[in-house]
Amino acid sequence: MQRISSFACVAALVLSSSAMAKEFNVVTTIKPLNLIVSELTQGAATSTAILPPGVSPHDYALRPSDVKKLNNADLVIWVGPQLETFLTKLMATNPNSFALTQQAGINFLNYGGEKATQHAEHSDHEGHDDHADHDGHDDHAGHHHDHSGLNPHFWMGPKQTIEAANVITKALIKHDPLHKTVYLDNLSTFTSEVNQAVTDLNAELKPVSNKGYYVFHDGYGYFEHQFDLNNLGHFTVEPDRRPGAKTLITIRKALQDNKAYCVFSEPQFSPAVVDSVTSGTDVNIGTLDPMATNVKEGKGGYVRFIKELGQSFAKCLK
């Protein structure tokens, strides 16, 4: 009896240790990326984003608590230096860093819609190819992103999102092979749900695909490319960069000539400049939320995000 009791104690200790084993910890950057990763890790790992909902990655500054989370993560999944420039130095020496723009298997686009031919490891800061004029006073100093090269906003393209999900799943299995079956099952479910959302959005957006519009921020190329929408231009290449006077004059004239059905703002910035430019015209004003600010996290979160984005386009353009 004594021996059986000892074995029982050992078994209990082993089970207790297993239950207390550290769960695989994934850290992401922005909420839209975490919507994708959390679907893939469900039931196998934790996934948290370091940026608060709605905060732009274009000018984010890391807090000490962020650095601690990143250093303690089993895997850090980020878009890449083309978007989260604040991570470039820290991730350069982190063995658990996984930058998506440096991975094969994702068909990234360049700004303008053409397919990117290579995965850049560093963002190019040598200029902008956009609709805005480049008067010195219109630039915010010291923090520019390349808008003539790779477009990092892949999460707004369902096609690229599914490709990224496959790439991420391979990384998860490599780092956490014990949960391979769970990751693969999650990927299968995620892919099916996104494909169904694309079918629904195709039907919803096709009737308005020829109607012109302006966006506030040059970041919707993947969505527009997927659904063949008619973007006439943008106010600014970056949300925190003031539009130039020439850009505003050009947009104002186009609105007065009835060339656009809608002008889109963004909830993170609510720029008064949109109201000013559209004043006195019949153009609709809509809102696009590229950062999924109000999208509920959890199962189906990414599909909710992409459908809400599509509905925003459809509502304003109708």
mmCIF file of C-alpha atoms in Angstrom:
data_model
loop_
_atom_site.group_PDB
_atom_site.id
_atom_site.type_symbol
_atom_site.label_atom_id
_atom_site.label_comp_id
_atom_site.label_asym_id
_atom_site.label_seq_id
_atom_site.Cartn_x
_atom_site.Cartn_y
_atom_site.Cartn_z
ATOM 1 C CA MET A 1 0.000 0.000 0.000
ATOM 2 C CA GLN A 2 2.844 2.318 0.880
ATOM 3 C CA ARG A 3 4.431 1.740 -2.559
ATOM 4 C CA ILE A 4 1.168 2.356 -4.407
ATOM 5 C CA SER A 5 0.673 5.532 -2.417
ATOM 6 C CA SER A 6 4.164 6.749 -3.403
ATOM 7 C CA PHE A 7 3.503 6.109 -7.091
ATOM 8 C CA ALA A 8 0.240 8.022 -6.787
ATOM 9 C CA CYS A 9 2.062 10.998 -5.275
ATOM 10 C CA VAL A 10 4.657 11.001 -8.058
ATOM 11 C CA ALA A 11 1.945 10.784 -10.711
ATOM 12 C CA ALA A 12 0.079 13.670 -9.107
ATOM 13 C CA LEU A 13 3.235 15.776 -9.086
ATOM 14 C CA VAL A 14 3.872 15.052 -12.773
ATOM 15 C CA LEU A 15 0.321 15.997 -13.710
ATOM 16 C CA SER A 16 0.556 19.138 -11.603
ATOM 17 C CA SER A 17 3.831 20.136 -13.289
ATOM 18 C CA SER A 18 2.300 19.550 -16.738
ATOM 19 C CA ALA A 19 -0.709 21.681 -15.863
ATOM 20 C CA MET A 20 1.588 24.454 -14.718
ATOM 21 C CA ALA A 21 3.794 24.239 -17.822
ATOM 22 C CA LYS A 22 4.272 27.605 -19.493
ATOM 23 C CA GLU A 23 1.851 28.167 -22.342
ATOM 24 C CA PHE A 24 3.457 29.086 -25.665
ATOM 25 C CA ASN A 25 3.452 32.881 -25.767
ATOM 26 C CA VAL A 26 3.102 34.815 -29.027
ATOM 27 C CA VAL A 27 3.367 38.610 -29.131
ATOM 28 C CA THR A 28 2.195 40.625 -32.136
ATOM 29 C CA THR A 29 2.197 44.358 -32.830
ATOM 30 C CA ILE A 30 -1.037 45.783 -34.240
ATOM 31 C CA LYS A 31 -4.596 44.630 -33.538
ATOM 32 C CA PRO A 32 -5.406 43.523 -37.141
ATOM 33 C CA LEU A 33 -2.371 41.218 -37.121
ATOM 34 C CA ASN A 34 -3.380 39.868 -33.730
ATOM 35 C CA LEU A 35 -6.885 39.148 -35.054
ATOM 36 C CA ILE A 36 -5.249 36.775 -37.531
ATOM 37 C CA VAL A 37 -2.717 35.216 -35.165
ATOM 38 C CA SER A 38 -5.232 34.691 -32.346
ATOM 39 C CA GLU A 39 -7.401 32.628 -34.717
ATOM 40 C CA LEU A 40 -4.429 30.429 -35.570
ATOM 41 C CA THR A 41 -3.293 29.961 -31.964
ATOM 42 C CA GLN A 42 -6.715 29.310 -30.445
ATOM 43 C CA GLY A 43 -6.585 26.344 -28.069
ATOM 44 C CA ALA A 44 -2.801 26.062 -28.285
ATOM 45 C CA ALA A 45 -1.124 29.350 -27.335
ATOM 46 C CA THR A 46 -1.698 32.914 -26.197
ATOM 47 C CA SER A 47 -1.476 35.857 -28.575
ATOM 48 C CA THR A 48 -1.400 39.521 -27.537
ATOM 49 C CA ALA A 49 -0.726 42.785 -29.351
ATOM 50 C CA ILE A 50 1.527 45.460 -27.853
ATOM 51 C CA LEU A 51 -0.131 48.450 -29.553
ATOM 52 C CA PRO A 52 -3.415 49.582 -28.000
ATOM 53 C CA PRO A 53 -6.462 49.320 -30.327
ATOM 54 C CA GLY A 54 -6.628 52.157 -32.826
ATOM 55 C CA VAL A 55 -3.053 53.340 -32.310
ATOM 56 C CA SER A 56 -1.105 53.882 -35.522
ATOM 57 C CA PRO A 57 2.199 51.995 -35.914
ATOM 58 C CA HIS A 58 3.588 54.818 -38.027
ATOM 59 C CA ASP A 59 4.801 56.867 -35.063
ATOM 60 C CA TYR A 60 4.588 54.489 -32.100
ATOM 61 C CA ALA A 61 7.239 54.625 -29.372
ATOM 62 C CA LEU A 62 7.944 51.469 -27.375
ATOM 63 C CA ARG A 63 7.291 51.542 -23.619
ATOM 64 C CA PRO A 64 9.456 49.602 -21.130
ATOM 65 C CA SER A 65 6.524 47.202 -20.605
ATOM 66 C CA ASP A 66 6.413 46.555 -24.362
ATOM 67 C CA VAL A 67 10.119 45.728 -24.438
ATOM 68 C CA LYS A 68 9.648 43.295 -21.561
ATOM 69 C CA LYS A 69 6.766 41.544 -23.358
ATOM 70 C CA LEU A 70 8.778 41.291 -26.568
ATOM 71 C CA ASN A 71 11.851 39.901 -24.815
ATOM 72 C CA ASN A 72 9.773 37.320 -22.911
ATOM 73 C CA ALA A 73 7.844 36.128 -25.979
ATOM 74 C CA ASP A 74 8.393 32.667 -27.457
ATOM 75 C CA LEU A 75 7.642 34.161 -30.870
ATOM 76 C CA VAL A 76 7.272 37.789 -32.003
ATOM 77 C CA ILE A 77 5.199 38.142 -35.164
ATOM 78 C CA TRP A 78 5.311 41.571 -36.801
ATOM 79 C CA VAL A 79 4.670 42.920 -40.276
ATOM 80 C CA GLY A 80 8.177 44.195 -40.864
ATOM 81 C CA PRO A 81 10.449 47.244 -40.824
ATOM 82 C CA GLN A 82 8.393 48.827 -43.602
ATOM 83 C CA LEU A 83 5.602 49.351 -41.030
ATOM 84 C CA GLU A 84 6.875 48.977 -37.449
ATOM 85 C CA THR A 85 10.113 50.920 -37.734
ATOM 86 C CA PHE A 86 10.197 51.166 -33.938
ATOM 87 C CA LEU A 87 10.964 47.427 -33.770
ATOM 88 C CA THR A 88 13.814 47.252 -36.270
ATOM 89 C CA LYS A 89 16.744 47.593 -33.850
ATOM 90 C CA LEU A 90 15.229 45.521 -31.061
ATOM 91 C CA MET A 91 14.279 42.639 -33.358
ATOM 92 C CA ALA A 92 17.655 42.592 -35.104
ATOM 93 C CA THR A 93 19.092 40.569 -32.214
ATOM 94 C CA ASN A 94 15.962 38.684 -31.143
ATOM 95 C CA PRO A 95 16.118 34.999 -32.225
ATOM 96 C CA ASN A 96 12.334 34.707 -31.917
ATOM 97 C CA SER A 97 11.600 37.556 -34.337
ATOM 98 C CA PHE A 98 9.341 36.690 -37.283
ATOM 99 C CA ALA A 99 8.877 39.578 -39.741
ATOM 100 C CA LEU A 100 6.311 38.744 -42.419
ATOM 101 C CA THR A 101 7.792 40.992 -45.121
ATOM 102 C CA GLN A 102 10.971 38.903 -44.925
ATOM 103 C CA GLN A 103 9.163 35.610 -45.587
ATOM 104 C CA ALA A 104 8.534 33.838 -48.888
ATOM 105 C CA GLY A 105 5.009 32.741 -49.703
ATOM 106 C CA ILE A 106 3.189 36.080 -49.348
ATOM 107 C CA ASN A 107 2.468 38.016 -52.527
ATOM 108 C CA PHE A 108 3.086 41.524 -51.259
ATOM 109 C CA LEU A 109 2.180 44.454 -53.466
ATOM 110 C CA ASN A 110 4.065 47.669 -54.017
ATOM 111 C CA TYR A 111 2.299 50.989 -53.573
ATOM 112 C CA GLY A 112 0.355 51.494 -56.772
ATOM 113 C CA GLY A 113 -0.824 47.882 -56.928
ATOM 114 C CA GLU A 114 1.960 46.077 -58.776
ATOM 115 C CA LYS A 115 3.372 42.880 -57.311
ATOM 116 C CA ALA A 116 6.462 43.347 -55.172
ATOM 117 C CA THR A 117 9.416 41.498 -56.656
ATOM 118 C CA GLN A 118 11.383 40.930 -53.469
ATOM 119 C CA HIS A 119 11.125 40.958 -49.698
ATOM 120 C CA ALA A 120 13.020 43.971 -48.424
ATOM 121 C CA GLU A 121 14.742 43.713 -45.058
ATOM 122 C CA HIS A 122 14.912 47.437 -44.468
ATOM 123 C CA SER A 123 12.565 50.210 -45.449
ATOM 124 C CA ASP A 124 13.778 52.663 -48.009
ATOM 125 C CA HIS A 125 13.490 56.263 -46.854
ATOM 126 C CA GLU A 126 14.642 57.951 -50.015
ATOM 127 C CA GLY A 127 11.351 59.464 -51.071
ATOM 128 C CA HIS A 128 7.625 59.230 -51.565
ATOM 129 C CA ASP A 129 5.668 58.553 -54.720
ATOM 130 C CA ASP A 130 2.264 59.971 -53.877
ATOM 131 C CA HIS A 131 -0.356 62.525 -54.768
ATOM 132 C CA ALA A 132 0.830 65.067 -52.206
ATOM 133 C CA ASP A 133 3.173 67.908 -52.931
ATOM 134 C CA HIS A 134 6.443 67.864 -51.037
ATOM 135 C CA ASP A 135 6.605 71.320 -49.551
ATOM 136 C CA GLY A 136 8.963 71.141 -46.584
ATOM 137 C CA HIS A 137 6.401 72.499 -44.095
ATOM 138 C CA ASP A 138 3.966 69.694 -44.953
ATOM 139 C CA ASP A 139 6.327 66.959 -43.831
ATOM 140 C CA HIS A 140 6.612 65.748 -40.259
ATOM 141 C CA ALA A 141 10.265 65.706 -39.458
ATOM 142 C CA GLY A 142 12.400 62.648 -39.078
ATOM 143 C CA HIS A 143 9.869 59.854 -39.556
ATOM 144 C CA HIS A 144 8.951 58.855 -43.082
ATOM 145 C CA HIS A 145 7.962 55.550 -44.636
ATOM 146 C CA ASP A 146 8.594 54.506 -48.188
ATOM 147 C CA HIS A 147 5.486 54.888 -50.343
ATOM 148 C CA SER A 148 7.115 53.933 -53.612
ATOM 149 C CA GLY A 149 8.112 50.410 -52.536
ATOM 150 C CA LEU A 150 6.532 47.506 -50.686
ATOM 151 C CA ASN A 151 3.091 48.170 -49.213
ATOM 152 C CA PRO A 152 3.019 46.517 -45.748
ATOM 153 C CA HIS A 153 -0.765 46.797 -45.159
ATOM 154 C CA PHE A 154 -1.339 43.194 -46.291
ATOM 155 C CA TRP A 155 -4.092 42.470 -43.720
ATOM 156 C CA MET A 156 -6.578 44.426 -45.841
ATOM 157 C CA GLY A 157 -6.166 41.880 -48.638
ATOM 158 C CA PRO A 158 -7.930 38.555 -47.917
ATOM 159 C CA LYS A 159 -5.723 36.766 -50.456
ATOM 160 C CA GLN A 160 -2.508 37.929 -48.793
ATOM 161 C CA THR A 161 -3.983 37.326 -45.347
ATOM 162 C CA ILE A 162 -4.577 33.652 -46.164
ATOM 163 C CA GLU A 163 -1.017 33.426 -47.516
ATOM 164 C CA ALA A 164 0.292 35.051 -44.327
ATOM 165 C CA ALA A 165 -1.785 32.650 -42.223
ATOM 166 C CA ASN A 166 -0.073 29.706 -43.938
ATOM 167 C CA VAL A 167 3.371 31.219 -43.330
ATOM 168 C CA ILE A 168 2.544 31.985 -39.697
ATOM 169 C CA THR A 169 1.187 28.473 -39.125
ATOM 170 C CA LYS A 170 4.467 26.957 -40.336
ATOM 171 C CA ALA A 171 6.365 29.166 -37.887
ATOM 172 C CA LEU A 172 4.056 28.198 -35.026
ATOM 173 C CA ILE A 173 4.548 24.491 -35.767
ATOM 174 C CA LYS A 174 8.315 24.958 -35.978
ATOM 175 C CA HIS A 175 8.464 26.643 -32.563
ATOM 176 C CA ASP A 176 5.668 24.653 -30.902
ATOM 177 C CA PRO A 177 5.461 21.247 -32.659
ATOM 178 C CA LEU A 178 3.380 19.621 -29.897
ATOM 179 C CA HIS A 179 0.340 21.593 -31.087
ATOM 180 C CA LYS A 180 0.788 20.947 -34.817
ATOM 181 C CA THR A 181 -2.660 19.381 -35.259
ATOM 182 C CA VAL A 182 -4.391 22.273 -33.506
ATOM 183 C CA TYR A 183 -2.585 24.862 -35.625
ATOM 184 C CA LEU A 184 -3.408 23.056 -38.866
ATOM 185 C CA ASP A 185 -7.071 22.684 -37.894
ATOM 186 C CA ASN A 186 -7.242 26.375 -37.015
ATOM 187 C CA LEU A 187 -5.662 27.306 -40.348
ATOM 188 C CA SER A 188 -8.192 25.207 -42.249
ATOM 189 C CA THR A 189 -11.122 26.828 -40.452
ATOM 190 C CA PHE A 190 -9.699 30.325 -40.861
ATOM 191 C CA THR A 191 -9.092 29.836 -44.588
ATOM 192 C CA SER A 192 -12.636 28.578 -45.208
ATOM 193 C CA GLU A 193 -14.189 31.479 -43.299
ATOM 194 C CA VAL A 194 -12.107 34.123 -45.089
ATOM 195 C CA ASN A 195 -12.895 32.621 -48.499
ATOM 196 C CA GLN A 196 -16.610 32.724 -47.678
ATOM 197 C CA ALA A 197 -16.274 36.363 -46.634
ATOM 198 C CA VAL A 198 -14.618 37.145 -49.980
ATOM 199 C CA THR A 199 -17.544 35.555 -51.833
ATOM 200 C CA ASP A 200 -20.000 37.667 -49.832
ATOM 201 C CA LEU A 201 -18.004 40.859 -50.348
ATOM 202 C CA ASN A 202 -17.632 40.287 -54.081
ATOM 203 C CA ALA A 203 -21.427 40.306 -54.394
ATOM 204 C CA GLU A 204 -21.741 43.394 -52.191
ATOM 205 C CA LEU A 205 -18.998 45.480 -53.825
ATOM 206 C CA LYS A 206 -19.374 44.622 -57.503
ATOM 207 C CA PRO A 207 -22.280 47.088 -58.040
ATOM 208 C CA VAL A 208 -20.138 50.000 -56.749
ATOM 209 C CA SER A 209 -16.743 48.998 -58.146
ATOM 210 C CA ASN A 210 -16.786 51.711 -60.834
ATOM 211 C CA LYS A 211 -17.624 54.576 -58.474
ATOM 212 C CA GLY A 212 -14.711 56.863 -57.649
ATOM 213 C CA TYR A 213 -13.628 57.905 -54.166
ATOM 214 C CA TYR A 214 -10.772 59.418 -52.166
ATOM 215 C CA VAL A 215 -9.256 57.911 -49.037
ATOM 216 C CA PHE A 216 -7.575 59.829 -46.254
ATOM 217 C CA HIS A 217 -4.586 57.512 -45.875
ATOM 218 C CA ASP A 218 -2.786 55.599 -48.628
ATOM 219 C CA GLY A 219 -3.184 52.168 -47.064
ATOM 220 C CA TYR A 220 -6.040 50.299 -48.747
ATOM 221 C CA GLY A 221 -4.328 49.006 -51.872
ATOM 222 C CA TYR A 222 -4.713 45.304 -51.030
ATOM 223 C CA PHE A 223 -8.451 45.573 -50.438
ATOM 224 C CA GLU A 224 -8.925 47.730 -53.536
ATOM 225 C CA HIS A 225 -6.884 45.332 -55.649
ATOM 226 C CA GLN A 226 -8.830 42.306 -54.400
ATOM 227 C CA PHE A 227 -12.235 43.845 -55.122
ATOM 228 C CA ASP A 228 -11.307 46.020 -58.131
ATOM 229 C CA LEU A 229 -12.388 49.327 -56.578
ATOM 230 C CA ASN A 230 -11.946 52.773 -58.145
ATOM 231 C CA ASN A 231 -9.623 54.765 -55.868
ATOM 232 C CA LEU A 232 -9.065 58.272 -57.287
ATOM 233 C CA GLY A 233 -6.363 59.207 -54.805
ATOM 234 C CA HIS A 234 -5.503 59.935 -51.180
ATOM 235 C CA PHE A 235 -5.040 62.947 -48.920
ATOM 236 C CA THR A 236 -1.785 61.802 -47.360
ATOM 237 C CA VAL A 237 0.669 58.909 -47.536
ATOM 238 C CA GLU A 238 0.722 58.605 -43.747
ATOM 239 C CA PRO A 239 -2.037 59.313 -41.217
ATOM 240 C CA ASP A 240 0.150 61.656 -39.182
ATOM 241 C CA ARG A 241 1.451 63.618 -42.158
ATOM 242 C CA ARG A 242 -0.407 66.755 -43.221
ATOM 243 C CA PRO A 243 -1.717 66.795 -46.811
ATOM 244 C CA GLY A 244 -0.086 69.330 -49.086
ATOM 245 C CA ALA A 245 -1.964 72.329 -50.461
ATOM 246 C CA LYS A 246 -1.722 71.103 -54.065
ATOM 247 C CA THR A 247 -3.269 67.775 -53.090
ATOM 248 C CA LEU A 248 -6.212 69.497 -51.387
ATOM 249 C CA ILE A 249 -6.808 71.762 -54.379
ATOM 250 C CA THR A 250 -6.770 68.768 -56.752
ATOM 251 C CA ILE A 251 -9.225 66.810 -54.610
ATOM 252 C CA ARG A 252 -11.484 69.829 -54.136
ATOM 253 C CA LYS A 253 -11.671 70.368 -57.902
ATOM 254 C CA ALA A 254 -12.464 66.692 -58.523
ATOM 255 C CA LEU A 255 -15.298 66.832 -55.992
ATOM 256 C CA GLN A 256 -16.710 69.988 -57.568
ATOM 257 C CA ASP A 257 -16.590 68.246 -60.951
ATOM 258 C CA ASN A 258 -18.582 65.314 -59.495
ATOM 259 C CA LYS A 259 -15.808 62.828 -60.190
ATOM 260 C CA ALA A 260 -16.090 61.182 -56.780
ATOM 261 C CA TYR A 261 -19.008 59.650 -54.901
ATOM 262 C CA CYS A 262 -17.305 59.477 -51.525
ATOM 263 C CA VAL A 263 -14.437 60.751 -49.399
ATOM 264 C CA PHE A 264 -13.288 58.509 -46.564
ATOM 265 C CA SER A 265 -11.930 59.640 -43.222
ATOM 266 C CA GLU A 266 -10.478 57.465 -40.429
ATOM 267 C CA PRO A 267 -11.677 57.263 -36.809
ATOM 268 C CA GLN A 268 -8.180 57.518 -35.324
ATOM 269 C CA PHE A 269 -7.676 61.001 -36.748
ATOM 270 C CA SER A 270 -11.056 62.463 -37.794
ATOM 271 C CA PRO A 271 -9.260 65.129 -39.800
ATOM 272 C CA ALA A 272 -11.089 68.443 -40.089
ATOM 273 C CA VAL A 273 -9.443 68.780 -43.496
ATOM 274 C CA VAL A 274 -11.926 66.226 -44.940
ATOM 275 C CA ASP A 275 -14.880 68.330 -43.808
ATOM 276 C CA SER A 276 -13.223 71.436 -45.205
ATOM 277 C CA VAL A 277 -12.542 69.935 -48.636
ATOM 278 C CA THR A 278 -16.019 68.427 -48.991
ATOM 279 C CA SER A 279 -17.874 71.536 -47.786
ATOM 280 C CA GLY A 280 -20.367 72.775 -50.372
ATOM 281 C CA THR A 281 -20.290 69.560 -52.429
ATOM 282 C CA ASP A 282 -22.754 66.670 -52.627
ATOM 283 C CA VAL A 283 -20.105 64.023 -52.017
ATOM 284 C CA ASN A 284 -20.713 61.427 -49.299
ATOM 285 C CA ILE A 285 -18.361 61.200 -46.329
ATOM 286 C CA GLY A 286 -17.555 57.730 -45.017
ATOM 287 C CA THR A 287 -15.224 56.218 -42.436
ATOM 288 C CA LEU A 288 -12.715 53.417 -42.927
ATOM 289 C CA ASP A 289 -10.987 51.808 -39.966
ATOM 290 C CA PRO A 290 -7.778 50.063 -41.083
ATOM 291 C CA MET A 291 -6.782 49.304 -37.477
ATOM 292 C CA ALA A 292 -9.972 47.402 -36.538
ATOM 293 C CA THR A 293 -10.450 49.709 -33.557
ATOM 294 C CA ASN A 294 -13.978 48.624 -32.675
ATOM 295 C CA VAL A 295 -13.870 45.054 -33.945
ATOM 296 C CA LYS A 296 -14.502 42.530 -31.193
ATOM 297 C CA GLU A 297 -11.562 40.192 -30.721
ATOM 298 C CA GLY A 298 -12.053 36.447 -30.553
ATOM 299 C CA LYS A 299 -13.229 33.776 -32.943
ATOM 300 C CA GLY A 300 -14.204 35.253 -36.307
ATOM 301 C CA GLY A 301 -12.561 38.592 -35.499
ATOM 302 C CA TYR A 302 -10.694 38.957 -38.779
ATOM 303 C CA VAL A 303 -13.779 38.127 -40.837
ATOM 304 C CA ARG A 304 -15.752 40.728 -38.879
ATOM 305 C CA PHE A 305 -13.024 43.261 -39.645
ATOM 306 C CA ILE A 306 -12.865 42.622 -43.391
ATOM 307 C CA LYS A 307 -16.670 42.566 -43.703
ATOM 308 C CA GLU A 308 -17.014 45.849 -41.816
ATOM 309 C CA LEU A 309 -14.402 47.393 -44.107
ATOM 310 C CA GLY A 310 -16.342 46.201 -47.162
ATOM 311 C CA GLN A 311 -19.637 47.434 -45.776
ATOM 312 C CA SER A 312 -18.096 50.862 -45.174
ATOM 313 C CA PHE A 313 -17.095 51.069 -48.835
ATOM 314 C CA ALA A 314 -20.465 49.786 -50.074
ATOM 315 C CA LYS A 315 -22.552 52.098 -47.867
ATOM 316 C CA CYS A 316 -20.723 55.290 -48.835
ATOM 317 C CA LEU A 317 -20.471 54.477 -52.540
ATOM 318 C CA LYS A 318 -24.155 53.614 -52.839
#
